[in-house]
Short mmCIF file of C-alpha atoms in Angstrom, two decimals:
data_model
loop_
_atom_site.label_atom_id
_atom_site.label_comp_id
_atom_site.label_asym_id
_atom_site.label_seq_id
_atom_site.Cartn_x
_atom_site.Cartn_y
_atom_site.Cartn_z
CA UNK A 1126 55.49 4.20 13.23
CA UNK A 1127 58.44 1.53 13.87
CA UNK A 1128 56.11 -1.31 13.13
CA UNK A 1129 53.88 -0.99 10.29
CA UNK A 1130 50.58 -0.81 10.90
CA UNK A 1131 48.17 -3.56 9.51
CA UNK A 1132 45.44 -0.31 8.38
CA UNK A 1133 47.05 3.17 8.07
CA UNK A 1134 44.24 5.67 7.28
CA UNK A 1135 44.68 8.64 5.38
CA UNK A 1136 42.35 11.18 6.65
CA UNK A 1137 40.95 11.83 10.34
CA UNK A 1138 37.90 13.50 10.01
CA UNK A 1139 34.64 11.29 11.59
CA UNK A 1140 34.86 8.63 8.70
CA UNK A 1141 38.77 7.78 9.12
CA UNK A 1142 37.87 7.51 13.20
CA UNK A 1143 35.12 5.47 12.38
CA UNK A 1144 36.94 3.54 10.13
CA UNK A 1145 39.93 3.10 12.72
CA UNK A 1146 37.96 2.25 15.52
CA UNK A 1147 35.78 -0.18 13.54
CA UNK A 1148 38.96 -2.21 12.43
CA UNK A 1149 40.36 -1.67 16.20
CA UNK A 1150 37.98 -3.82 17.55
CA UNK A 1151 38.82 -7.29 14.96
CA UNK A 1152 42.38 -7.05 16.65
CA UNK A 1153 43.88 -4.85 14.24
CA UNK A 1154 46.78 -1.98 14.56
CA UNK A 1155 45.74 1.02 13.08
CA UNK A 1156 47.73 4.47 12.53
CA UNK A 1157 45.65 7.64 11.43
CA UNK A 1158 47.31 10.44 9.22
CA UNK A 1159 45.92 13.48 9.69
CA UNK A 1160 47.35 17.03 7.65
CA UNK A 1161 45.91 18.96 10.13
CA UNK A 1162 44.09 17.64 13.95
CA UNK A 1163 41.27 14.95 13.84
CA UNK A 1164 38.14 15.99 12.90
CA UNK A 1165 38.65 19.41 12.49
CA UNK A 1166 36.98 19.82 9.17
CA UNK A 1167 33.45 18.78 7.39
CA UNK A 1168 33.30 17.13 10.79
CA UNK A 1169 33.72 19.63 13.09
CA UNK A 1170 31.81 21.83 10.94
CA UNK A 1171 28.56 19.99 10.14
CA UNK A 1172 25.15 20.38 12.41
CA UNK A 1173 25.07 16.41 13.29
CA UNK A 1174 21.20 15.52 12.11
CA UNK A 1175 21.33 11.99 12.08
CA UNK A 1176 18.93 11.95 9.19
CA UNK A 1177 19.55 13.62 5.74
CA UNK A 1178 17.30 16.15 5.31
CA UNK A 1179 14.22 14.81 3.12
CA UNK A 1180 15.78 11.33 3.06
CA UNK A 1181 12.92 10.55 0.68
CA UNK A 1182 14.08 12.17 -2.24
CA UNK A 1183 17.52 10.76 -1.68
CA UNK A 1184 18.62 7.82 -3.70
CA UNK A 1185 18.09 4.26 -1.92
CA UNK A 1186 21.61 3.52 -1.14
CA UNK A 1187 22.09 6.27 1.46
CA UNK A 1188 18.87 5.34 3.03
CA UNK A 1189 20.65 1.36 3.68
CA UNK A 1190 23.88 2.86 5.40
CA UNK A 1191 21.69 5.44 7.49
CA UNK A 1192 19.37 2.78 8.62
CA UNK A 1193 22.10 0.68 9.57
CA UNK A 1194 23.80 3.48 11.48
CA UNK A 1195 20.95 4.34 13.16
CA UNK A 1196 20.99 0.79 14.95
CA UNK A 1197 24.39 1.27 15.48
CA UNK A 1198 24.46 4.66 17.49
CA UNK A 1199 23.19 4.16 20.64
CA UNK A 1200 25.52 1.94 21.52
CA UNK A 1201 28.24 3.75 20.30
CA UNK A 1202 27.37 6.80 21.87
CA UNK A 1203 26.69 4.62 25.41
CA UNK A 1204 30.24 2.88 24.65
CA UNK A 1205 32.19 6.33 24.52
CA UNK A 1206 30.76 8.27 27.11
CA UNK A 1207 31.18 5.41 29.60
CA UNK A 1208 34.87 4.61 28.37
CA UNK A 1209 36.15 8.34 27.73
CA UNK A 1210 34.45 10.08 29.82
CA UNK A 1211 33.53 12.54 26.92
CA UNK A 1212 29.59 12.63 25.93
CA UNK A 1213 29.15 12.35 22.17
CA UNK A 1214 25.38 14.16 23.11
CA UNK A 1215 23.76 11.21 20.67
CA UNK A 1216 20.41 13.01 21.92
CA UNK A 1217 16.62 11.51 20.33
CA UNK A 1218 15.36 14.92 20.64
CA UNK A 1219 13.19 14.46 17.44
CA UNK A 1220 12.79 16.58 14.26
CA UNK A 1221 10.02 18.70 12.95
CA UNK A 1222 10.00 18.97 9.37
CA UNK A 1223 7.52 21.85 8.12
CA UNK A 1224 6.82 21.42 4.76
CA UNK A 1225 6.49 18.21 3.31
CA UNK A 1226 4.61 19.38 -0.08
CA UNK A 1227 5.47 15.20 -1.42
CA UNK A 1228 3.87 14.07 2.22
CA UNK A 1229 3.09 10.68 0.79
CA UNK A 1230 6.22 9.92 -0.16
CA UNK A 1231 7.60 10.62 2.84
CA UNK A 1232 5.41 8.83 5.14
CA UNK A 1233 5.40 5.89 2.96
CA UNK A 1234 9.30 6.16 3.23
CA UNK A 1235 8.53 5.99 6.98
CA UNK A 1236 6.73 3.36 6.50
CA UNK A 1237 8.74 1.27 4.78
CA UNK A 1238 12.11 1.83 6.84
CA UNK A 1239 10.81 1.78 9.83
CA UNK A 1240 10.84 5.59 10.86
CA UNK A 1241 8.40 6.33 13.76
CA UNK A 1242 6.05 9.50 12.72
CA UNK A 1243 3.06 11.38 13.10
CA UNK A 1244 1.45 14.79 11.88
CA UNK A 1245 2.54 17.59 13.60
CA UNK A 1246 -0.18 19.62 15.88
CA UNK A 1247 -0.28 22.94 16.16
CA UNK A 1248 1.91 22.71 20.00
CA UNK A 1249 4.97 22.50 17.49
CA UNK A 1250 4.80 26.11 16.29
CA UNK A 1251 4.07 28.22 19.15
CA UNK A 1252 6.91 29.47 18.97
CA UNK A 1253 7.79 29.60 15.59
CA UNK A 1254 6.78 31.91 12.91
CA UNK A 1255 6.26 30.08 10.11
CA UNK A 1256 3.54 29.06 7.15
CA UNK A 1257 3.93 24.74 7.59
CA UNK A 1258 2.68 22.25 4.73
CA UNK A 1259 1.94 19.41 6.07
CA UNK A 1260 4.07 19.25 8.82
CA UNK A 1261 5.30 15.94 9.82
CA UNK A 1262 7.30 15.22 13.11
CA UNK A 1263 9.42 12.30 13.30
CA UNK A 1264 9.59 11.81 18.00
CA UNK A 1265 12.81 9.30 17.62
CA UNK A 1266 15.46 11.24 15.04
CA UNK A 1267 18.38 11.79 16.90
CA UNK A 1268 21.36 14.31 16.70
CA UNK A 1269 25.18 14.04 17.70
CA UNK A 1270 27.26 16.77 18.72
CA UNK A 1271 30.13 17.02 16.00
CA UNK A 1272 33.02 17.95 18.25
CA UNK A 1273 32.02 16.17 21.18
CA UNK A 1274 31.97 13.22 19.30
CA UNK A 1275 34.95 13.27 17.13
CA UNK A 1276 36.85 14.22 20.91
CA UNK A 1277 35.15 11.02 22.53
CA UNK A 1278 36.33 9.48 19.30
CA UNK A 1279 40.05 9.84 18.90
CA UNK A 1280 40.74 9.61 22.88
CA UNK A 1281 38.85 6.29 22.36
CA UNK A 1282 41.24 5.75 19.95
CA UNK A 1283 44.06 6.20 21.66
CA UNK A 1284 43.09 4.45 24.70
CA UNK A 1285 42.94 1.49 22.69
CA UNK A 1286 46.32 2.04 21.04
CA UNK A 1287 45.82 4.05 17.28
CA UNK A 1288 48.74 5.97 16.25
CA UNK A 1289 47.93 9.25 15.48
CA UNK A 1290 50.08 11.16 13.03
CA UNK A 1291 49.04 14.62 13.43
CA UNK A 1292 50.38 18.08 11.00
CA UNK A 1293 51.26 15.38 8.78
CA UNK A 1294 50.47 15.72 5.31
CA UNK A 1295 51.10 13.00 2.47
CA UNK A 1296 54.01 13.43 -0.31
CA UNK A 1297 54.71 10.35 -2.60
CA UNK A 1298 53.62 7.40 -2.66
CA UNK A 1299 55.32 4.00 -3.47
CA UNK A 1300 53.73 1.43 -5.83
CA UNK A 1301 55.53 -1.85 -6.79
CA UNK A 1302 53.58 -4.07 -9.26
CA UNK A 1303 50.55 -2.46 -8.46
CA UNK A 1304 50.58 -2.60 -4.99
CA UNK A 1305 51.78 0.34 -2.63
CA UNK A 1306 54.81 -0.26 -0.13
CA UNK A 1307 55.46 2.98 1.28
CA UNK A 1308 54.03 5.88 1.46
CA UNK A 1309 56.50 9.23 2.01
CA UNK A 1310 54.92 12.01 4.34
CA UNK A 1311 55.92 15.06 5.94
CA UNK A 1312 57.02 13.29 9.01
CA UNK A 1313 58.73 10.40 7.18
CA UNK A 1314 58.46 7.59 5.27
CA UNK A 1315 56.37 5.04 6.15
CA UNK A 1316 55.57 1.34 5.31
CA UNK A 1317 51.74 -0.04 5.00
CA UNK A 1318 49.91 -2.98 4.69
CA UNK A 1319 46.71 -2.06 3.63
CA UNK A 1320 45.74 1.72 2.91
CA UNK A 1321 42.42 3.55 3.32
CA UNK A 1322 42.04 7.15 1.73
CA UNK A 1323 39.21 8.28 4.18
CA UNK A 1324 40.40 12.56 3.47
CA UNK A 1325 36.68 13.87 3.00
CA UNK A 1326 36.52 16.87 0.59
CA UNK A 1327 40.37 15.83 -0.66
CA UNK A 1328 40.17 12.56 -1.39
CA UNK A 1329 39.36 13.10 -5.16
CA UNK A 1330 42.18 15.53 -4.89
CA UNK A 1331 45.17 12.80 -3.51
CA UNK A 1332 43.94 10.07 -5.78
CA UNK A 1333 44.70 12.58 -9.35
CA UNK A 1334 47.41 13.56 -7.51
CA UNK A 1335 49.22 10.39 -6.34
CA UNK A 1336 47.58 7.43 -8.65
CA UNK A 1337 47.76 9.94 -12.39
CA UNK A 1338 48.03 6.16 -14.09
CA UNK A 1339 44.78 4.91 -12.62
CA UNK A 1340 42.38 7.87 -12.82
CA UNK A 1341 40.03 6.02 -14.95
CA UNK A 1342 38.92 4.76 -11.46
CA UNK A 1343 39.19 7.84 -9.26
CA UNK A 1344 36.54 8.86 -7.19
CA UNK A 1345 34.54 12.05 -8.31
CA UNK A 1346 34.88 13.85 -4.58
CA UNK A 1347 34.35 17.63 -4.64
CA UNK A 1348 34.00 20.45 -2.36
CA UNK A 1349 31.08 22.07 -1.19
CA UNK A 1350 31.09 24.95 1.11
CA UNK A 1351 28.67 25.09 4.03
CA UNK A 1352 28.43 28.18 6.38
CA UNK A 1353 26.95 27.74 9.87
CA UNK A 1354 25.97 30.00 13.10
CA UNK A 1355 25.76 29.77 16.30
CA UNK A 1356 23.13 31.56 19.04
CA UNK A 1357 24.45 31.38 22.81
CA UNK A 1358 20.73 30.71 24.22
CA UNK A 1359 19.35 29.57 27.37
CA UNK A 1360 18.21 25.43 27.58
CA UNK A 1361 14.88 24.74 26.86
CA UNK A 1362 14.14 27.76 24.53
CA UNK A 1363 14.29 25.15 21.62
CA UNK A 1364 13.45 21.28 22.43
CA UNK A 1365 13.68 19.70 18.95
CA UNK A 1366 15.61 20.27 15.58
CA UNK A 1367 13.12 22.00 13.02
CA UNK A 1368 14.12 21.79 9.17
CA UNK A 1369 11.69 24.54 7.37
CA UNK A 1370 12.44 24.06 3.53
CA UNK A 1371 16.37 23.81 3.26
CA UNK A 1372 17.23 24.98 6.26
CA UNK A 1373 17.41 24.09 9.91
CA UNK A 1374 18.03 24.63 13.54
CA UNK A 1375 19.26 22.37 15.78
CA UNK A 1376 19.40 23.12 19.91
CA UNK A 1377 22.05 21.50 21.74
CA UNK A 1378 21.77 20.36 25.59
CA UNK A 1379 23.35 23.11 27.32
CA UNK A 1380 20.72 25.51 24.83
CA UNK A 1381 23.03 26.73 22.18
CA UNK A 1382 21.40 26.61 18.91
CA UNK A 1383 22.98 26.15 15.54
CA UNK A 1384 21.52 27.92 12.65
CA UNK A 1385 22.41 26.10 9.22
CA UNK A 1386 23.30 26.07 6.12
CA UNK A 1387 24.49 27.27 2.88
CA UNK A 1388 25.57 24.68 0.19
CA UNK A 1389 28.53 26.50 -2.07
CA UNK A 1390 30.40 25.35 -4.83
CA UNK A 1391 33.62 27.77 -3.75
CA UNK A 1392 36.78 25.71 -4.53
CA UNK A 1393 38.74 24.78 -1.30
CA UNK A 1394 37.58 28.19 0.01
CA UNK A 1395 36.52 28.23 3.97
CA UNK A 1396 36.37 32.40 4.17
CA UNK A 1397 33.24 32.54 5.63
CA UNK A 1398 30.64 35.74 3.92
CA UNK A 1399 28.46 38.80 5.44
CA UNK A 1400 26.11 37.65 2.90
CA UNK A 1401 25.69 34.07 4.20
CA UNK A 1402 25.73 35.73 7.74
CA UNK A 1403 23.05 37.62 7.24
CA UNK A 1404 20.82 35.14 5.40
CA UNK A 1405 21.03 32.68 8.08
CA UNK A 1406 20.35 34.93 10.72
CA UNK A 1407 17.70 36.52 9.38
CA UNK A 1408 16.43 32.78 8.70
CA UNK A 1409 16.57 31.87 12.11
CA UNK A 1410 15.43 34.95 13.85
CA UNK A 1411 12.42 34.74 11.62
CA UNK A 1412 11.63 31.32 12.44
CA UNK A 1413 12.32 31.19 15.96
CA UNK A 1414 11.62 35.29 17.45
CA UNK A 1415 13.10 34.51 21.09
CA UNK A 1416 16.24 33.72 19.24
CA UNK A 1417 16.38 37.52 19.16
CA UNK A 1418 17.57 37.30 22.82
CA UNK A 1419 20.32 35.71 22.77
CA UNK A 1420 23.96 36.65 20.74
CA UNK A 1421 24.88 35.07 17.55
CA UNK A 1422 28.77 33.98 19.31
CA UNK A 1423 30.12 31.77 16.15
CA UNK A 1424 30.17 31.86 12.56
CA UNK A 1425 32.30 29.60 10.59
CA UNK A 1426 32.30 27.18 7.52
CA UNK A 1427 33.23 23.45 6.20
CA UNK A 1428 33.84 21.81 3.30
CA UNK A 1429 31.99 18.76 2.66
CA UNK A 1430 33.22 15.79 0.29
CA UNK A 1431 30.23 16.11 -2.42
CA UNK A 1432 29.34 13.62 -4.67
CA UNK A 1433 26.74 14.07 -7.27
CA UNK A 1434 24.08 12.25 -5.59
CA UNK A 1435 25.65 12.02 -1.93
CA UNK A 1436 26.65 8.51 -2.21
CA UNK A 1437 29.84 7.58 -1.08
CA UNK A 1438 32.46 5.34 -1.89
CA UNK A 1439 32.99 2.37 -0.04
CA UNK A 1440 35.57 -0.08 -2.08
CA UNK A 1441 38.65 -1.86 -2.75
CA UNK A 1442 40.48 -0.03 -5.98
CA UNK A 1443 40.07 -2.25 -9.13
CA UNK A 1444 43.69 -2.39 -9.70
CA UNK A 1445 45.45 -1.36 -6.55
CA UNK A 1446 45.56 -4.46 -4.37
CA UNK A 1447 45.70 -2.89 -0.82
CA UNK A 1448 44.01 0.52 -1.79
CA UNK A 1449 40.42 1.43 -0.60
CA UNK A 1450 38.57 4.58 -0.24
CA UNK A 1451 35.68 5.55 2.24
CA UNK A 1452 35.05 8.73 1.69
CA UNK A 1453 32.21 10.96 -0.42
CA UNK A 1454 29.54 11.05 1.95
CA UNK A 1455 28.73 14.81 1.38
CA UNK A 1456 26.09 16.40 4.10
CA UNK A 1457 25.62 12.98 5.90
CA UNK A 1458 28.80 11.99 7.26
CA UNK A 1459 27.69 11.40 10.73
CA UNK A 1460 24.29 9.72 9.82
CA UNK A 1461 26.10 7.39 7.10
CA UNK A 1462 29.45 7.09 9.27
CA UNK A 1463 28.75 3.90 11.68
CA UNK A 1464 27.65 1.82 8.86
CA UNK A 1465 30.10 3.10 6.26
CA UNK A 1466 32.87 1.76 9.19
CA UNK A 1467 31.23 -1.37 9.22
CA UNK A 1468 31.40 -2.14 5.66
CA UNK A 1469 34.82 -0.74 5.28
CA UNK A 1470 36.07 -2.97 7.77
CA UNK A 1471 34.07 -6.12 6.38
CA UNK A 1472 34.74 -5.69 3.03
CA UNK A 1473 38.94 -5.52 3.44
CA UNK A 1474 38.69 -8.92 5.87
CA UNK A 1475 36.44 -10.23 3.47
CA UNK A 1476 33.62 -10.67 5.85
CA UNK A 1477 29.95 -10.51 5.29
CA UNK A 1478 28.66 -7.30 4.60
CA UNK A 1479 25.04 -5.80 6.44
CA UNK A 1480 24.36 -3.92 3.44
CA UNK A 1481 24.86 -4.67 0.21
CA UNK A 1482 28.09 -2.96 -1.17
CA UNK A 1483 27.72 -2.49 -5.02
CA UNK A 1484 26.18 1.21 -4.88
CA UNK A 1485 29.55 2.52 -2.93
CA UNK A 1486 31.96 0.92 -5.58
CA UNK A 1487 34.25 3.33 -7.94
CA UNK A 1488 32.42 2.02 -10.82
CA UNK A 1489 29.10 3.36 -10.39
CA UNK A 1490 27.32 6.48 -9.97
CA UNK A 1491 27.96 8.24 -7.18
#
């Protein structure tokens, strides 16, 4: 970077490319700093249900940046595809939820935001072996595939002219009357404008580690293992994602089917376990019996940046005068990601804001 950036972004998993891009298209030079490649963790990792699971009993302030990311998607998705060539698979394939034992509360969630449903008939489990509770289906829920779209991301990134900074993990950084100057990396030293900590499951980590004097007002980011599989089946053996208590499979275009997941507190530990394996597989085999056709090809696990509730943070630090965070969005980081851009972006060029923005600041719950 010979001319500092106006945004450098710590972090390039889907909320730093969000971010990036977001602040891209005000005018703005942005350079992304990545440890390891873009998007290759919680990202990479996650199943891409663009709807938490049971948004109903989530607290309101996820619901706002979902809703607003749901507008915000097709577009995106249409945008990327046309100008990189690489399909994010944004795909309305709908989801079948199973058991919905609080079924008021959930349709009058519906109700309320908007959320297109209806019971779901007996057609929905012909193939599946399973006792449903009120089953509800909801036709318009979309999904995204994770890699697909972080790819179409970061080339749309560069075609617009990010800086990517890639193997490049942060060292020191620089504060002068509480604002920081420089940051020193393993590539270099570098100066910044304005900086955004957007590093998913570490960003609680780099704040203790690089702001000890301020830690009254770092975020409370931790991680939480998730193990996932993947079944090599044929298109059209699964047409819509089915969540069946706390678990879930989603079927991608070409017919692969991911099997998901476990939620671990295991440290910054990725080793994926037999044990989860075998859970999972028996899960899905159980629930879907032609599944037992096809070969379980991938196993592999994430860490996702958990909060207590799942609400991120979204702020400018109290006392840092160019330091924000976006980051903390646990299991929903694709379904909150558009919106949590958005207000990112409006809230460091003091714009407007679509949502409100006191639930994401450091000072409250998260």
């Amino acid at each position: 970077m010979t001319i500092t950036p106006d945004i450098t972004i710590i972090g390039g998993g889907i909320i730093g490319l969000l971010t990036a891009r977001e602040f891209i298209k005000t005018g703005a030079t942005v350079a992304i700093i990545e440890k390891n490649e873009p998007g290759q963790e919680s990202s990479w990792a996650g199943g891409g249900i663009l709807l938490p699971l049971y948004p109903w009993r989530q607290p309101d302030a996820i619901t706002r940046l979902v809703l607003q990311s749901l507008k915000l998607y097709p577009t995106l998705a249409s945008q990327l595809t046309s100008e990189t060539l690489i399909d994010p698979e944004w795909n309305p394939c709908g989801l079948l939820i199973v058991k919905n034992p609080d079924l008021t509360a959930a349709t009058n969630w519906c109700d309320a935001n908007g959320i297109v449903y209806r019971p779901a008939g007996a057609d929905f489990f012909n193939m599946l072996d399973t006792i449903p509770d009120q089953p509800l289906w909801l036709p318009e829920i979309a999904q995204a595939r994770n890699p697909r779209l972080v790819k179409s991301l970061k080339q749309d990134l560069i075609n617009k002219g990010a800086t990517f900074m890639e193997h490049c993990e942060l060292t020191a950084v620089t504060l002068d009357k509480n604002r920081i100057t420089a940051i020193d990396t393993t590539s270099g030293q570098f100066a910044v404008n304005q900086l955004i900590i957007a590093a998913g499951a570490w960003s609680g980590q780099l704040f203790e580690r690089f702001f000890p004097s301020f830690i009254e007002n770092a975020p409370k980011i931790s991680p939480v293992k998730g193990q996932m599989l993947l079944f090599d089946a044929q298109p059209e053996t699964l047409t819509y994602m089915v969540l069946d208590d706390d678990q879930y499979l989603i079927p991608r275009r070409d017919g692969k089917i991911l099997a998901g997941s476990t939620v671990e507190q295991d440290d910054f530990n990725k080793i994926t376990t037999t044990e989860a394996r075998d859970r999972l597989s028996a899960f899905a085999l159980n629930l879907l019996p032609s599944l037992k056709n096809f070969p379980l090809v991938k196993h592999w696990a994430g860490l996702r940046p958990g909060t207590e509730q799942g609400i991120p943070y979204i702020d400018k630090h109290p006392e840092i005068g160019n330091l924000y965070i976006n980051a903390g969005h646990f299991r929903n980081g694709l379904a909150m990601g558009p919106a949590s851009a958005q207000l990112m972006v409006d809230l460091v060029l003091e714009r407007p804001t679509a949502i409100a923005p006191e639930p994401y600041t450091l000072s409250r719950p998260h």
